[in-house]
XYZ file of N, CA and C in Angstrom:
798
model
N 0.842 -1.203 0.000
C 0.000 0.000 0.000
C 0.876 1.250 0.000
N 0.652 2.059 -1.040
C 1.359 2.993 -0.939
C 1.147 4.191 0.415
N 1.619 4.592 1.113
C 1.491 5.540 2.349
C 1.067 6.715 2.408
N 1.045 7.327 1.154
C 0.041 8.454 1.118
C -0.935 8.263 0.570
N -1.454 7.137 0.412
C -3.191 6.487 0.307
C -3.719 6.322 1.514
N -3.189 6.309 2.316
C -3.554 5.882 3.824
C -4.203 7.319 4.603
N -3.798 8.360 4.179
C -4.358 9.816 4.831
C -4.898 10.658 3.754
N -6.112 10.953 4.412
C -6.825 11.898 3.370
C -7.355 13.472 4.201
N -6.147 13.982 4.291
C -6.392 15.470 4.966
C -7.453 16.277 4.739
N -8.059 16.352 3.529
C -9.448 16.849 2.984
C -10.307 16.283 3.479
N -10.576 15.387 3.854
C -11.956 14.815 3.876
C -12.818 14.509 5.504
N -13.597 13.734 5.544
C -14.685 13.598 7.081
C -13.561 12.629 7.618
N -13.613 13.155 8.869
C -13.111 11.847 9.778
C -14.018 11.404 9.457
N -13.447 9.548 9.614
C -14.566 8.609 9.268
C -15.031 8.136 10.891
N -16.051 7.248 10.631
C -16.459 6.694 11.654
C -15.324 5.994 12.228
N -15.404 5.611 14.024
C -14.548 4.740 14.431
C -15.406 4.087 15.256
N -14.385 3.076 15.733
C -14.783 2.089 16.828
C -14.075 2.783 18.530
N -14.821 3.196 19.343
C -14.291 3.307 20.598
C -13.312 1.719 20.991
N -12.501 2.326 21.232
C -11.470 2.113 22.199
C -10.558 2.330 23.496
N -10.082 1.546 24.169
C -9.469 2.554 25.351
C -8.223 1.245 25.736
N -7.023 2.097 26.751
C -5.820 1.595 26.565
C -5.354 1.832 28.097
N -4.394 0.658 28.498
C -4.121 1.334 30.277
C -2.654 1.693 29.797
N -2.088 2.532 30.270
C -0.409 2.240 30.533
C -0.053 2.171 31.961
N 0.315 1.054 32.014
C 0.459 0.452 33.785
C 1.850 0.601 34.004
N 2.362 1.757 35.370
C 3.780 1.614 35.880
C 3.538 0.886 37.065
N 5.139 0.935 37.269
C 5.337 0.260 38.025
C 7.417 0.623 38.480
N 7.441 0.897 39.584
C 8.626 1.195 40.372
C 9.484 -0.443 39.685
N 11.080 0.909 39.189
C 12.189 0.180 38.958
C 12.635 -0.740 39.485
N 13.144 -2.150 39.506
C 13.124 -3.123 40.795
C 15.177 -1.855 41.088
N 15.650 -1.643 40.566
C 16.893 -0.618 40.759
C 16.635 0.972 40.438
N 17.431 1.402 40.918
C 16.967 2.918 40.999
C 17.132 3.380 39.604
N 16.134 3.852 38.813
C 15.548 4.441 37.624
C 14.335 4.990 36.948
N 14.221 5.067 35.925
C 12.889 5.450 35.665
C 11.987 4.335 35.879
N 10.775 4.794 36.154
C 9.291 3.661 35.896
C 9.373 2.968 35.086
N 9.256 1.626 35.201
C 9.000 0.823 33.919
C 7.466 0.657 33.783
N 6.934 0.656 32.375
C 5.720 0.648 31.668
C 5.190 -0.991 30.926
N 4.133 -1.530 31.271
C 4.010 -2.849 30.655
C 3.239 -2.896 29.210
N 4.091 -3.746 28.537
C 3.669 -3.464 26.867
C 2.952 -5.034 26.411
N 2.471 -5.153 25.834
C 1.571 -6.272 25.166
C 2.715 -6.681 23.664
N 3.313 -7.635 23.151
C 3.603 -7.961 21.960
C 2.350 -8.579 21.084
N 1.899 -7.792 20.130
C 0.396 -8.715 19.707
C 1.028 -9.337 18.301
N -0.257 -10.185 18.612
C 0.642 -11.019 17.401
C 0.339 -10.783 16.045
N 0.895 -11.451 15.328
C 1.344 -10.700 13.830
C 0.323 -11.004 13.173
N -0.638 -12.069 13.761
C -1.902 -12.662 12.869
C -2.957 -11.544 12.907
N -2.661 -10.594 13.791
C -4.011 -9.625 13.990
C -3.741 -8.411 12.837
N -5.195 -8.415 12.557
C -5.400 -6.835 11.362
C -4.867 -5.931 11.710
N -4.885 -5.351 13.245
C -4.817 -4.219 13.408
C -3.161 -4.713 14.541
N -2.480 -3.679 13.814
C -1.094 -3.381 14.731
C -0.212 -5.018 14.870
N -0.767 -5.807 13.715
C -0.027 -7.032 13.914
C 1.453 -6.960 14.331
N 1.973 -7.913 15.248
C 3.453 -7.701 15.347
C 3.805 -6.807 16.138
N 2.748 -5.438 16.757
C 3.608 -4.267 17.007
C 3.431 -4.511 18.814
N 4.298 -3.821 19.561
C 4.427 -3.687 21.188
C 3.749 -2.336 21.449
N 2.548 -2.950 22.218
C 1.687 -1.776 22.389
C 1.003 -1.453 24.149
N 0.136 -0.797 24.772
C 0.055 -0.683 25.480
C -1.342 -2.017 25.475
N -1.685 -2.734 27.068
C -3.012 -3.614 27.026
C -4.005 -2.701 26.654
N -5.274 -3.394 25.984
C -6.467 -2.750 25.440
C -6.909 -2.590 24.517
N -7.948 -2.584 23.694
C -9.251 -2.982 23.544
C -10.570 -2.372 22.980
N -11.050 -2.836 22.407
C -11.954 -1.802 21.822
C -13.294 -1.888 23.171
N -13.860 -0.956 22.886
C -15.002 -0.844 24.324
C -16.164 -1.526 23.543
N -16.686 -2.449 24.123
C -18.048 -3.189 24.180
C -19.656 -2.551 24.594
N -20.119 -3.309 24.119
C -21.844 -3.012 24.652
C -21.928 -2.883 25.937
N -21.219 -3.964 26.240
C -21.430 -4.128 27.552
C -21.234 -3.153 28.561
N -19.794 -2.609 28.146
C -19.183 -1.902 28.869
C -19.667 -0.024 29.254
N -20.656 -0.210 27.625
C -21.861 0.812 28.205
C -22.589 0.744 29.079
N -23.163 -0.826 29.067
C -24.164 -0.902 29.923
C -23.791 -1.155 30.998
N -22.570 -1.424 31.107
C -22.089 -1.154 32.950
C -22.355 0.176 33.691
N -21.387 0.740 32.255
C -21.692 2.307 32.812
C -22.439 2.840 33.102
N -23.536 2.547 32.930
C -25.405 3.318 33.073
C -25.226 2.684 34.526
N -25.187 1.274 34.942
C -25.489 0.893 35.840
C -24.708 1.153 36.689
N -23.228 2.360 36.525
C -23.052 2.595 37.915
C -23.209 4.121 38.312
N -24.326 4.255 37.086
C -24.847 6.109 37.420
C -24.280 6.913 36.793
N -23.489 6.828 35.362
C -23.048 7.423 34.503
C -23.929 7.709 33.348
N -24.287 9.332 33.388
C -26.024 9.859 32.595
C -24.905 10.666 31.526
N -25.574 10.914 30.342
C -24.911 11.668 29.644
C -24.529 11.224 28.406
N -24.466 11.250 27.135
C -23.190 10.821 26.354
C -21.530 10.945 26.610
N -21.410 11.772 26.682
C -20.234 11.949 27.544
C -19.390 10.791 28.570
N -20.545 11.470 29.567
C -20.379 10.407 30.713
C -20.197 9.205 30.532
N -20.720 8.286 29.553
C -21.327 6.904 29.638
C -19.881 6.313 28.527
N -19.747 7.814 27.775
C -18.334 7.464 26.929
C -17.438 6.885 27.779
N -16.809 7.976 28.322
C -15.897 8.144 29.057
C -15.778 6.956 30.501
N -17.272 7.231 31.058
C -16.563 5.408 32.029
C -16.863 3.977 31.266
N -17.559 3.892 30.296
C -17.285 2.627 29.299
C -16.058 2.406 28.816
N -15.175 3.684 28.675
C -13.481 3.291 28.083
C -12.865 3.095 29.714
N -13.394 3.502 30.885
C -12.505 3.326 31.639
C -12.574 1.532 32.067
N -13.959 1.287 32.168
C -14.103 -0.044 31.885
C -13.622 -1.403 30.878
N -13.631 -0.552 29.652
C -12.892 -0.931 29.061
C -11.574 -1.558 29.527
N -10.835 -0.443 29.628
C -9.182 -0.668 29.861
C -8.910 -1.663 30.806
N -10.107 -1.741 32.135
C -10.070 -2.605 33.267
C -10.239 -4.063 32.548
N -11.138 -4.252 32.228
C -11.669 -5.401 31.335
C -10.456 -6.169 30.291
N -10.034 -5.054 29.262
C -9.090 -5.479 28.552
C -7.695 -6.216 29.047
N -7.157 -4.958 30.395
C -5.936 -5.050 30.488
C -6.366 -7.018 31.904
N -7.095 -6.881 31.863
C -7.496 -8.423 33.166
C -7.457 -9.056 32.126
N -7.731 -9.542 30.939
C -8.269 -10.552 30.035
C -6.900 -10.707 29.435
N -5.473 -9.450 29.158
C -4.636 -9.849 28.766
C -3.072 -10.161 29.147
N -3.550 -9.311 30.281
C -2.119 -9.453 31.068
C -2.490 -10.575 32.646
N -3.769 -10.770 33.184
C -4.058 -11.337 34.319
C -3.704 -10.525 35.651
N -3.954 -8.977 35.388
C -3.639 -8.073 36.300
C -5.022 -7.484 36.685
N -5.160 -6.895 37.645
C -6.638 -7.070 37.934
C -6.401 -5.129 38.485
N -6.779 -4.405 38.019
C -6.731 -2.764 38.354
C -7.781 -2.285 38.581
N -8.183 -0.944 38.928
C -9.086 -0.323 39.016
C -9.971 -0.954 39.838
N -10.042 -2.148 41.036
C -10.767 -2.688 41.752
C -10.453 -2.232 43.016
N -11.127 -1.669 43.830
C -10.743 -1.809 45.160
C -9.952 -2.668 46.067
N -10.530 -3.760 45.797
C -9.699 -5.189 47.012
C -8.501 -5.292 46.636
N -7.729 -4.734 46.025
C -6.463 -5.261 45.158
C -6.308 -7.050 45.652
N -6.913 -7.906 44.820
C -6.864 -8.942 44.491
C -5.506 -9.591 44.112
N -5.195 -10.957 44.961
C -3.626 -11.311 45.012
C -4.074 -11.944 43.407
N -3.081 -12.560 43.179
C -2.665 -13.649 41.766
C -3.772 -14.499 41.706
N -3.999 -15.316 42.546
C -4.899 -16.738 42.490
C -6.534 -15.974 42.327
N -6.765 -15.160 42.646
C -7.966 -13.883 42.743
C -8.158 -13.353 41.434
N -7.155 -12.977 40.701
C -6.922 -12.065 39.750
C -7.095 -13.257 38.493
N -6.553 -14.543 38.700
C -6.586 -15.880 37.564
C -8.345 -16.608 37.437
N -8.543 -16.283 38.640
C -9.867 -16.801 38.836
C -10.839 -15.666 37.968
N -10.682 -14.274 38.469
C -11.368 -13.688 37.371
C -10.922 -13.623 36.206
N -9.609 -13.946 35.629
C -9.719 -14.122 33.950
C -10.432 -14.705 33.461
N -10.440 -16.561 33.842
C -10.785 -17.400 33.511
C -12.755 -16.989 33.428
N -12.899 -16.188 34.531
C -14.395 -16.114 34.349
C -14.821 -14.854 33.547
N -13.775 -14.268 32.957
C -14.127 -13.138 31.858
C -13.784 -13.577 30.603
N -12.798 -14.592 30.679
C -12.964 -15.429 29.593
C -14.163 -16.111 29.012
N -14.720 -16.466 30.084
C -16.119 -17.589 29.974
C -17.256 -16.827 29.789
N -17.620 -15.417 30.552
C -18.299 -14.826 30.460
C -18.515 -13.839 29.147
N -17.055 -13.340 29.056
C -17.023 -12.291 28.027
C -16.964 -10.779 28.431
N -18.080 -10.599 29.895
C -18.421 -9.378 30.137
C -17.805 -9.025 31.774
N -17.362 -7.796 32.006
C -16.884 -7.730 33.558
C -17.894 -7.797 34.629
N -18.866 -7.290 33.845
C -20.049 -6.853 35.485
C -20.400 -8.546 36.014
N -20.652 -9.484 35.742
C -20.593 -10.744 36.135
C -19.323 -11.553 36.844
N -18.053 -10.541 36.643
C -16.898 -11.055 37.051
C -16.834 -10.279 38.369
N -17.139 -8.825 38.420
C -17.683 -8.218 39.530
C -18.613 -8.956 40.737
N -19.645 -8.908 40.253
C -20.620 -9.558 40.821
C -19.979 -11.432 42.081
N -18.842 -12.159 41.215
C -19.038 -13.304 41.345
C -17.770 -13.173 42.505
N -16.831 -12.308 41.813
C -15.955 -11.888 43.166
C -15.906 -10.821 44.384
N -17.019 -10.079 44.417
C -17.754 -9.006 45.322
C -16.414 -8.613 45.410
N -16.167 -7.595 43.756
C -15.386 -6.435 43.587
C -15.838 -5.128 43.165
N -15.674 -4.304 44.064
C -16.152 -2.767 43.934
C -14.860 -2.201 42.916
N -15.321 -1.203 41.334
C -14.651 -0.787 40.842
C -14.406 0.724 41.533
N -13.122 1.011 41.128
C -12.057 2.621 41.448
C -11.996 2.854 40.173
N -12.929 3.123 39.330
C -12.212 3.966 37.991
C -11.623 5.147 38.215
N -11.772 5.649 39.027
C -11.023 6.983 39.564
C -9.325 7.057 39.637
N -9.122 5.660 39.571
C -8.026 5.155 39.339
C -7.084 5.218 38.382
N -7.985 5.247 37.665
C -7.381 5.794 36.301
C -7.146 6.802 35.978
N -5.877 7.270 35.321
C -5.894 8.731 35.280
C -6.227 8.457 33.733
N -6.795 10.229 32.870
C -6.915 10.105 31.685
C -5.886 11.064 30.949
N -5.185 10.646 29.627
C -3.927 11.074 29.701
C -4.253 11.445 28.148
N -4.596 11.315 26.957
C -4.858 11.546 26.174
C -5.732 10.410 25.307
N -6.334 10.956 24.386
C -7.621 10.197 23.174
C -6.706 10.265 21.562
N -6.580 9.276 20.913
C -6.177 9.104 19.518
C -7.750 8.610 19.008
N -7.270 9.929 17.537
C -8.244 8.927 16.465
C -8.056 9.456 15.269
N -7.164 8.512 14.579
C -6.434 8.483 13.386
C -7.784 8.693 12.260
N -7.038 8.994 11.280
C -8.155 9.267 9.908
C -7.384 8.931 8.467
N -7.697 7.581 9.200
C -6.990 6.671 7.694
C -8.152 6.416 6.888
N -8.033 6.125 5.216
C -8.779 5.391 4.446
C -7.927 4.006 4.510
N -8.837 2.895 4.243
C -8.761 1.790 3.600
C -8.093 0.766 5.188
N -7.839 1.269 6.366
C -7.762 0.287 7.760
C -9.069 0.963 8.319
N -8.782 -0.100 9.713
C -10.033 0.277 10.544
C -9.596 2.113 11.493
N -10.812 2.048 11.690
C -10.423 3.433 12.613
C -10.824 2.788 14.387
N -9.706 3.635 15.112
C -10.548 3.481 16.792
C -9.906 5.000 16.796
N -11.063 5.046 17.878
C -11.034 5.870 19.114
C -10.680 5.685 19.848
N -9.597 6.339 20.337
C -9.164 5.379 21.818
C -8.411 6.553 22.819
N -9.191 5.941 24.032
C -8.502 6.681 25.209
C -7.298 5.738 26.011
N -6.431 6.824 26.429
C -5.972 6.622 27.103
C -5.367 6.995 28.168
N -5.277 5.790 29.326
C -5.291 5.870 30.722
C -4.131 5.184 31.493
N -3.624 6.186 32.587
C -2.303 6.064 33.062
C -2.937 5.101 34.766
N -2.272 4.140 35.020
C -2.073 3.410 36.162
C -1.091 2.967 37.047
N -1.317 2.903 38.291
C 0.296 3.149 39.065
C 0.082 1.470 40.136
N 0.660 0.262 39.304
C 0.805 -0.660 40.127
C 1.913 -0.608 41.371
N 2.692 0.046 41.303
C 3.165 0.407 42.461
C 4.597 -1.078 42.211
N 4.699 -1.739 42.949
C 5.706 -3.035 43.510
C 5.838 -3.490 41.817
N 6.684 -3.989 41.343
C 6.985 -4.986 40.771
C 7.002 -6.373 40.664
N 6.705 -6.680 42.286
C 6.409 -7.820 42.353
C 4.944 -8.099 41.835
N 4.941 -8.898 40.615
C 3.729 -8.987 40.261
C 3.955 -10.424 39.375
N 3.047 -11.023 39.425
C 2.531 -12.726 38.299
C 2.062 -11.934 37.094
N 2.136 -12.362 35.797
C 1.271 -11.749 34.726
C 1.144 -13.128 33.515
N -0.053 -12.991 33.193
C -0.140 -14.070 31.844
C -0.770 -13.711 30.787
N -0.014 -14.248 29.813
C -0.614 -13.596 28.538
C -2.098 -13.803 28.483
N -2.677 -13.329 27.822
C -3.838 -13.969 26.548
C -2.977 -14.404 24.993
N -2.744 -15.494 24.700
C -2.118 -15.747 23.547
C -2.950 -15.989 22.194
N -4.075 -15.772 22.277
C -5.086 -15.680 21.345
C -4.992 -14.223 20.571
N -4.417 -13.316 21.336
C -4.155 -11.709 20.735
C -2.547 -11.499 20.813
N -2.137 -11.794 21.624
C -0.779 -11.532 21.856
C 0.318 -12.755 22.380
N 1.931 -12.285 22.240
C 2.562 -13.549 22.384
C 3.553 -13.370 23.478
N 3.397 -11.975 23.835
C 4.487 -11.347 24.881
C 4.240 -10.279 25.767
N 4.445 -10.649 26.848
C 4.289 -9.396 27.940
C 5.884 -9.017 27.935
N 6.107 -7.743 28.421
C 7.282 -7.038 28.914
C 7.219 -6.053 29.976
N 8.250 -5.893 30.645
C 8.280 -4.199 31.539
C 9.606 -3.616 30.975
N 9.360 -2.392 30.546
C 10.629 -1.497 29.844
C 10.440 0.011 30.391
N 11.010 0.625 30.877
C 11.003 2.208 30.621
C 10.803 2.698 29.118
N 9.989 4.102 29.455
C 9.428 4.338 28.159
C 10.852 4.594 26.999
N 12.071 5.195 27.871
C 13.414 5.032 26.646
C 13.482 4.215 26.915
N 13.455 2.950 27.119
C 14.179 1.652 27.297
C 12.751 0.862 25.782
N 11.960 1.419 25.596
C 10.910 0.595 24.229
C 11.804 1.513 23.545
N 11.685 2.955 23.501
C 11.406 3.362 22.292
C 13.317 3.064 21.780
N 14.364 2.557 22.260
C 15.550 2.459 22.551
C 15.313 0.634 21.579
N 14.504 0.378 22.457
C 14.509 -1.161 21.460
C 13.717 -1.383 20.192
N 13.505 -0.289 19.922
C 12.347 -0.328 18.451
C 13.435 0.546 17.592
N 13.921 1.393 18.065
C 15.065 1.812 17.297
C 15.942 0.898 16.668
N 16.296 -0.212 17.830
C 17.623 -1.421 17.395
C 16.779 -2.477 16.672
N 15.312 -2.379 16.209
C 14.445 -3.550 15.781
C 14.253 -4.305 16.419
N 13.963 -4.096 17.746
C 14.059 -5.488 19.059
C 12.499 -5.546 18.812
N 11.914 -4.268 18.656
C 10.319 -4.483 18.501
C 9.715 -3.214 17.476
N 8.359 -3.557 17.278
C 8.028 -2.577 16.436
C 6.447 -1.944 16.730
N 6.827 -0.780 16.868
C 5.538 0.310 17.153
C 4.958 1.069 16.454
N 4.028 1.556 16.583
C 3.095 2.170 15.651
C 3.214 3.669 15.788
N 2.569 4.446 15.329
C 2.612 6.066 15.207
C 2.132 6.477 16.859
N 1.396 6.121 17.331
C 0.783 6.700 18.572
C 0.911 6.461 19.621
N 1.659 4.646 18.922
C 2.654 4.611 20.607
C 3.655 5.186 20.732
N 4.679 5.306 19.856
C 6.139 6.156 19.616
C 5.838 7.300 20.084
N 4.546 8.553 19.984
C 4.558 9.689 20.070
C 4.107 9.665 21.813
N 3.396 8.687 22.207
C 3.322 8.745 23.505
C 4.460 7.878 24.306
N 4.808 6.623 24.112
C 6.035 6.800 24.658
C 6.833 7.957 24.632
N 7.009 9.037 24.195
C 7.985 9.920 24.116
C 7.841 10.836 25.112
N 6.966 10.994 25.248
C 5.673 11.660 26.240
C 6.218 11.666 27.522
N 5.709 9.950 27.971
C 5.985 8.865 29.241
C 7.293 9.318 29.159
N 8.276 9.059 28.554
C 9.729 9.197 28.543
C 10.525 10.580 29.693
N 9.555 11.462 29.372
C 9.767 12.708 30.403
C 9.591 12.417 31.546
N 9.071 11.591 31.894
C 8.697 11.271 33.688
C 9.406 10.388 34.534
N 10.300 11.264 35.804
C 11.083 9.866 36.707
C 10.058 9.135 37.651
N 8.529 9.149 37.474
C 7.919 8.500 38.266
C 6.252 8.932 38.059
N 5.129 7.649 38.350
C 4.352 8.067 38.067
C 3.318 9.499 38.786
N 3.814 10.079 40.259
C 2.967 11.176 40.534
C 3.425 11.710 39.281
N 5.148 12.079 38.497
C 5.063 13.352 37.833
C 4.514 12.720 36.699
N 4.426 11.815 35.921
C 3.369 11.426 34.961
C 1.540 12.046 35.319
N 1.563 11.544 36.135
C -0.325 12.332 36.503
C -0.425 13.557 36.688
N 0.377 14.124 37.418
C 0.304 15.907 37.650
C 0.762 16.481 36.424
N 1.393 15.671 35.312
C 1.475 16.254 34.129
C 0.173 16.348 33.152
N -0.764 14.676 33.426
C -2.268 14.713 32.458
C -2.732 15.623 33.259
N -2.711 15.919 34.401
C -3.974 16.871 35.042
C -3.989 18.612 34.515
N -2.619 18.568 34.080
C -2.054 19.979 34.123
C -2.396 20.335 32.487
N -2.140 19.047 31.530
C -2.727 19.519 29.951
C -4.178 18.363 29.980
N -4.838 19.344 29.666
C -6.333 18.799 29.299
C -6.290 17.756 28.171
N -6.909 16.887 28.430
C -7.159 15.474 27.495
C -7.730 16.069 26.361
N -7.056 16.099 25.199
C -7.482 16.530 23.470
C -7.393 15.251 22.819
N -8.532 15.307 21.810
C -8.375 14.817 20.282
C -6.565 14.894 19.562
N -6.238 13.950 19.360
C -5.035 14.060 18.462
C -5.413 12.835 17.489
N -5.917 14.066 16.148
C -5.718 13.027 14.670
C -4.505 13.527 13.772
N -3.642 12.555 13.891
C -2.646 13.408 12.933
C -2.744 13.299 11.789
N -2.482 14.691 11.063
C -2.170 15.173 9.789
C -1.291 15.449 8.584
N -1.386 15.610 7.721
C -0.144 15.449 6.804
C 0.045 17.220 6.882
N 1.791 17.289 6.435
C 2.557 18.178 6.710
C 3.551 18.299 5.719
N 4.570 19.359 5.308
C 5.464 18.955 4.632
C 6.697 19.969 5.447
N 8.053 19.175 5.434
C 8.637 19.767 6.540
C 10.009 19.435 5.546
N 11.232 20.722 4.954
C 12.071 20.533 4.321
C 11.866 19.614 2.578
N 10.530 19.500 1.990
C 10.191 19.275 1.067
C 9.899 17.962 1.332
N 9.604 17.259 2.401
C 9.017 15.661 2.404
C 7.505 15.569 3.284
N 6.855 14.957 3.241
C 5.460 14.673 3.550
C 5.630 14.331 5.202
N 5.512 14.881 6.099
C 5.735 14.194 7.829
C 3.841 14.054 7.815
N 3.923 12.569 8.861
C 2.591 13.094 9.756
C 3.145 13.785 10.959
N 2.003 14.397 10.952
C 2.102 15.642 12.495
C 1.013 15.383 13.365
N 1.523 15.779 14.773
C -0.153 16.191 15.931
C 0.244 17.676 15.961
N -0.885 17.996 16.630
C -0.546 19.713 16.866
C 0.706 19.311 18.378
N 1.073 20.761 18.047
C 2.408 20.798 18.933
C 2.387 21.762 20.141
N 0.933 21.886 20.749
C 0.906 22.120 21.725
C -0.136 21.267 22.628
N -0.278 19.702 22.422
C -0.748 19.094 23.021
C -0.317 18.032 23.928
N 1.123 18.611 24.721
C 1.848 18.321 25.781
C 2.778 16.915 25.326
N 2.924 17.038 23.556
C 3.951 15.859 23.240
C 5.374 16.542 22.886
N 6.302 16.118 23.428
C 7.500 16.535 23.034
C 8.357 16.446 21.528
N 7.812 15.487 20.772
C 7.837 15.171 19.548
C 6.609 15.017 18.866
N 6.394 16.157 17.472
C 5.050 16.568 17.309
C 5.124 15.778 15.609
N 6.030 14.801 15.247
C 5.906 14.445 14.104
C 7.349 13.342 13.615
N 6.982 12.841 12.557
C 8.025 12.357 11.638
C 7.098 12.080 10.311
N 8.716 11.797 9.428
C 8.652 11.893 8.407
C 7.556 10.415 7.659
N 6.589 10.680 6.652
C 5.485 9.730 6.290
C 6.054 8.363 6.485
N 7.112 8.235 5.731
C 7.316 7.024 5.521
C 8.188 6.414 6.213
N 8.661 7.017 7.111
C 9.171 6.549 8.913
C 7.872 6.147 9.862
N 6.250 6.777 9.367
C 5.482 6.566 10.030
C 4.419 5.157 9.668
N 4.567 4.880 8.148
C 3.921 4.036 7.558
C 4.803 2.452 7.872
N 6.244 2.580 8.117
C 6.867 0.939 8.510
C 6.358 0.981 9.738
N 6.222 1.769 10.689
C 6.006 1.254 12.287
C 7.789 1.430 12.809
């Protein structure tokens, strides 16, 4: 596919699919930056085959209808805690980490509800069966992507910052989507996608870069709180006579672009 078929700056954003995404830290087991947990998905999938991305998921029916049911009125509203649900939902089903719950649930707790969100499909029944009260509050919200490609799928997707705290942690894949868990500092990915150790997409690179500024997660959160959560669809640009995609460059990313066809390999 040629790469400037892929963006059509003239035209309607198209429809998307909601989505939402956690980025889970977690304290250096040695003194350094936060390390961040990444998903390797696998190469069989349409979307982002092959690439190391953050856990998460496109948001479900369901995950609306949770939201109503825990008093979320509004479009808005019902958006916004269906992706936070989301991310909870997603990131349990793929890593076997269990967030945004009150009880903080050990390992054997946290396996028991995969297996029954596996079976089920939906969280509010996984709730229900382990008398777990959700903390979406937990989540911080850190920024929303929604690309405006022709000819792939489109999401919407939020995303949300989480602070597991210890390192000591169990994690298991879902190998039906993905083939690898990791913990890296955000230079320590974008450091191994450089050397081809892995390969990322446009929106993780620009937010890893982001993450990369922070020796820990308070200054990661007091940074989303401080720039307001925006829309970033990036756009075509031309910078020294070559085609870059761009985000706008005052939406708290430190790197506001590269060149098209640095953006079209991943």
């Amino acid at each position: 596919m040629d790469p400037l078929s892929m963006f059509d700056p003239e035209g309607e954003v198209p429809p998307a699919v909601p989505a939402a995404t956690l980025v889970i830290f977690r304290r250096a087991q040695a003194d350094g930056p936060p390390e961040i947990l990444m998903v390797q998905r696998s190469k069989t999938m349409s979307f982002a085959g092959g690439a190391a991305v953050f856990p998460g998921g496109r948001v479900d029916p369901a995950d609306f209808t949770l939201a109503a049911q825990l008093g979320a009125i509004g479009e808005d509203a019902l958006e916004e805690t269906a992706g936070r649900i989301a991310a909870v939902r997603e990131t349990l089903e793929e890593t076997g980490l269990a967030l945004g719950v009150e009880q903080r649930p050990d390992h054997a707790d946290a396996l028991r509800a995969r297996a029954l969100l596996l079976e089920r499909g939906e969280l509010g029944p996984v709730l229900d069966a382990m008398g777990w009260t959700l903390t979406l509050d937990a989540l911080v919200p850190f920024a929303r992507w929604r690309p405006k490609h022709r000819e792939i799928r489109v999401f919407d997707t939020r995303f949300y910052l989480a602070d597991l705290g210890t390192g000591a942690v169990d994690l298991q894949v879902d190998d039906t989507e993905n083939t690898h868990l990791f913990w890296a500092s955000a230079a320590e990915a974008l450091a191994m996608a450089e050397r081809g150790e892995i390969k990322i997409i446009y929106p993780t690179r620009r937010n890893l870069e982001r993450l990369a500024q922070f020796d820990s997660f308070d200054a990661a959160r007091q940074h989303a709180e401080d720039v307001p959560v925006r829309m970033i669809t990036p756009f075509m640009g031309q910078r020294d006579g070559q085609p870059w995609l761009l985000i706008p460059d005052d939406a708290g990313y430190p790197v506001d672009g590269e060149p098209l066809d640095m953006a079209a390999r991943g």
